[in-house]
mmCIF file of C-alpha atoms in Angstrom:
data_model
loop_
_atom_site.group_PDB
_atom_site.id
_atom_site.type_symbol
_atom_site.label_atom_id
_atom_site.label_comp_id
_atom_site.label_asym_id
_atom_site.label_seq_id
_atom_site.Cartn_x
_atom_site.Cartn_y
_atom_site.Cartn_z
ATOM 1 C CA MET A 818 238.431 74.290 151.315
ATOM 2 C CA ILE A 819 235.753 72.230 153.119
ATOM 3 C CA GLN A 820 234.659 73.352 156.563
ATOM 4 C CA ASN A 821 232.393 71.895 159.236
ATOM 5 C CA LEU A 822 229.260 73.967 159.836
ATOM 6 C CA ASP A 823 228.536 72.480 163.293
ATOM 7 C CA ASP A 824 227.786 75.906 164.739
ATOM 8 C CA ARG A 825 224.672 76.121 162.522
ATOM 9 C CA ALA A 826 223.388 72.947 164.166
ATOM 10 C CA LEU A 827 223.584 74.664 167.550
ATOM 11 C CA HIS A 828 221.319 77.436 166.295
ATOM 12 C CA ALA A 829 219.036 75.235 164.161
ATOM 13 C CA GLN A 830 216.317 75.073 166.803
ATOM 14 C CA THR A 831 216.078 78.846 167.114
ATOM 15 C CA ASP A 832 216.651 79.606 163.409
ATOM 16 C CA ARG A 833 213.992 77.085 162.279
ATOM 17 C CA GLU A 834 216.223 75.456 159.690
ATOM 18 C CA ARG A 835 214.101 74.105 156.823
ATOM 19 C CA ARG A 836 216.847 72.278 154.950
ATOM 20 C CA THR A 837 216.640 68.501 155.020
ATOM 21 C CA LYS A 838 220.075 67.781 153.526
ATOM 22 C CA ARG A 839 223.426 68.228 155.286
ATOM 23 C CA ARG A 840 225.248 71.222 153.829
ATOM 24 C CA PHE A 841 229.015 71.425 153.351
ATOM 25 C CA HIS A 842 230.848 74.730 153.087
ATOM 26 C CA ILE A 843 233.138 74.205 150.116
ATOM 27 C CA ASP A 844 235.017 77.199 148.746
ATOM 28 C CA GLN A 845 236.185 76.237 145.245
ATOM 29 C CA GLU A 846 236.248 77.874 141.840
ATOM 30 C CA VAL A 847 233.317 76.697 139.720
ATOM 31 C CA ARG A 848 232.650 76.988 135.992
ATOM 32 C CA TYR A 849 229.076 77.038 134.793
ATOM 33 C CA LYS A 850 227.308 76.609 131.465
ATOM 34 C CA MET A 851 223.693 77.650 131.024
ATOM 35 C CA LEU A 852 222.099 75.321 128.491
ATOM 36 C CA TYR A 853 219.362 76.104 125.979
ATOM 37 C CA GLY A 854 218.490 72.753 124.481
ATOM 38 C CA GLN A 855 221.758 71.398 123.117
ATOM 39 C CA ARG A 856 223.260 74.898 122.825
ATOM 40 C CA ILE A 857 225.296 76.754 125.424
ATOM 41 C CA ALA A 858 223.436 79.990 126.190
ATOM 42 C CA GLU A 859 225.905 81.464 128.695
ATOM 43 C CA THR A 860 229.126 80.566 130.465
ATOM 44 C CA GLY A 861 230.875 81.977 133.487
ATOM 45 C CA THR A 862 232.923 81.347 136.583
ATOM 46 C CA GLY A 863 232.275 81.812 140.274
ATOM 47 C CA ARG A 864 232.991 80.289 143.660
ATOM 48 C CA THR A 865 230.981 77.737 145.563
ATOM 49 C CA PHE A 866 229.662 78.732 148.986
ATOM 50 C CA ASN A 867 228.056 75.453 150.015
ATOM 51 C CA ILE A 868 226.947 72.117 148.604
ATOM 52 C CA SER A 869 224.533 69.425 149.743
ATOM 53 C CA SER A 870 223.329 66.277 148.016
ATOM 54 C CA GLY A 871 220.318 68.283 146.851
ATOM 55 C CA GLY A 872 221.829 71.564 145.691
ATOM 56 C CA VAL A 873 224.670 74.026 145.428
ATOM 57 C CA TRP A 874 224.924 77.787 146.086
ATOM 58 C CA PHE A 875 227.658 79.655 144.194
ATOM 59 C CA SER A 876 228.640 83.162 143.107
ATOM 60 C CA THR A 877 227.974 84.180 139.502
ATOM 61 C CA GLU A 878 229.156 86.864 137.106
ATOM 62 C CA SER A 879 225.549 87.840 136.333
ATOM 63 C CA MET A 880 222.052 86.933 137.428
ATOM 64 C CA LEU A 881 221.030 83.532 136.013
ATOM 65 C CA THR A 882 217.548 82.713 134.708
ATOM 66 C CA SER A 883 215.512 80.546 137.087
ATOM 67 C CA GLY A 884 214.310 77.307 135.561
ATOM 68 C CA MET A 885 217.214 77.025 133.117
ATOM 69 C CA PRO A 886 219.320 73.852 133.001
ATOM 70 C CA VAL A 887 222.922 74.341 134.040
ATOM 71 C CA GLU A 888 226.146 72.323 134.068
ATOM 72 C CA LEU A 889 228.720 73.044 136.793
ATOM 73 C CA SER A 890 232.290 71.785 137.011
ATOM 74 C CA MET A 891 234.742 72.197 139.852
ATOM 75 C CA ASN A 892 238.001 70.689 141.007
ATOM 76 C CA TRP A 893 237.360 68.406 143.958
ATOM 77 C CA PRO A 894 239.585 69.404 146.917
ATOM 78 C CA VAL A 895 240.452 65.809 147.877
ATOM 79 C CA LEU A 896 242.604 63.449 145.809
ATOM 80 C CA LEU A 897 241.376 59.967 144.918
ATOM 81 C CA ASN A 898 243.657 57.435 146.659
ATOM 82 C CA ASP A 899 245.777 60.394 147.820
ATOM 83 C CA SER A 900 247.201 60.779 144.309
ATOM 84 C CA CYS A 901 244.596 61.322 141.585
ATOM 85 C CA PRO A 902 242.950 64.751 141.097
ATOM 86 C CA MET A 903 239.203 64.693 140.513
ATOM 87 C CA LYS A 904 236.611 66.991 139.013
ATOM 88 C CA LEU A 905 232.970 67.133 140.166
ATOM 89 C CA MET A 906 230.379 67.610 137.420
ATOM 90 C CA ILE A 907 226.919 68.761 138.534
ATOM 91 C CA TYR A 908 223.869 68.839 136.281
ATOM 92 C CA GLY A 909 220.758 70.598 137.480
ATOM 93 C CA CYS A 910 218.394 73.508 137.224
ATOM 94 C CA VAL A 911 218.623 77.080 138.540
ATOM 95 C CA VAL A 912 216.031 77.472 141.313
ATOM 96 C CA ARG A 913 217.031 80.904 142.621
ATOM 97 C CA SER A 914 219.350 83.693 141.532
ATOM 98 C CA ASN A 915 220.275 87.224 142.492
ATOM 99 C CA GLU A 916 223.114 89.622 141.710
ATOM 100 C CA LYS A 917 225.426 87.772 144.119
ATOM 101 C CA GLY A 918 224.861 84.158 143.138
ATOM 102 C CA ALA A 919 222.595 81.288 142.211
ATOM 103 C CA ALA A 920 221.148 78.152 143.758
ATOM 104 C CA VAL A 921 221.022 75.026 141.619
ATOM 105 C CA ALA A 922 218.944 71.942 142.414
ATOM 106 C CA ILE A 923 221.115 68.919 141.622
ATOM 107 C CA GLU A 924 219.512 66.423 139.270
ATOM 108 C CA ARG A 925 222.643 64.293 138.876
ATOM 109 C CA TYR A 926 226.370 64.505 139.475
ATOM 110 C CA GLU A 927 229.494 62.554 138.676
ATOM 111 C CA PHE A 928 233.126 62.540 139.676
ATOM 112 C CA ARG A 929 235.690 62.379 136.910
ATOM 113 C CA THR A 930 239.396 61.800 137.169
ATOM 114 C CA ALA A 931 241.389 64.699 135.779
ATOM 115 C CA GLY A 932 243.761 64.205 132.840
ATOM 116 C CA ARG A 933 247.528 63.896 133.150
ATOM 117 C CA GLY A 934 248.094 67.559 132.258
ATOM 118 C CA PHE A 935 245.768 68.669 135.052
ATOM 119 C CA GLN A 936 247.372 70.757 137.800
ATOM 120 C CA GLN A 937 245.583 70.294 141.129
ATOM 121 C CA PRO A 938 246.030 73.425 143.267
ATOM 122 C CA ILE A 939 248.087 72.606 146.338
ATOM 123 C CA ALA A 940 246.267 73.475 149.549
ATOM 124 C CA SER A 941 248.254 75.692 151.875
ATOM 125 C CA SER A 942 246.482 74.206 154.878
ATOM 126 C CA PRO A 943 244.780 70.889 155.628
ATOM 127 C CA VAL A 944 241.232 70.412 154.337
ATOM 128 C CA GLU A 945 238.688 70.670 157.134
ATOM 129 C CA LEU A 946 235.243 69.066 156.719
ATOM 130 C CA ARG A 947 232.336 71.181 157.946
ATOM 131 C CA TYR A 948 228.682 70.186 157.829
ATOM 132 C CA SER A 949 225.332 71.261 159.165
#
């Protein structure tokens, strides 16, 4: 689900928002792979809280090591041409982590079309775009 975070903009002056990129609240399952060179050091699943063009904040199964490269994959909640499911791949580095989640700085990303056997979850309500 994508939601508009307009209400944060109303409070930005008083909250002294330091972010320079527009943030989108996207609640989707995410899979992550911590990389150690060419080897996979750790894998897990979580849920995204928000995404911007510069980073993503998501829940994790355990605390991730800051500075480590990570690969994230998630189903994109909007179909390409209203018919083709897509997957978002994010490649970056863990910049912050605690027992609840991790922040990843995005170095690059790509959208991929999902294979024929892919089952896109059907949204029970319309997708709403929220930004801040």
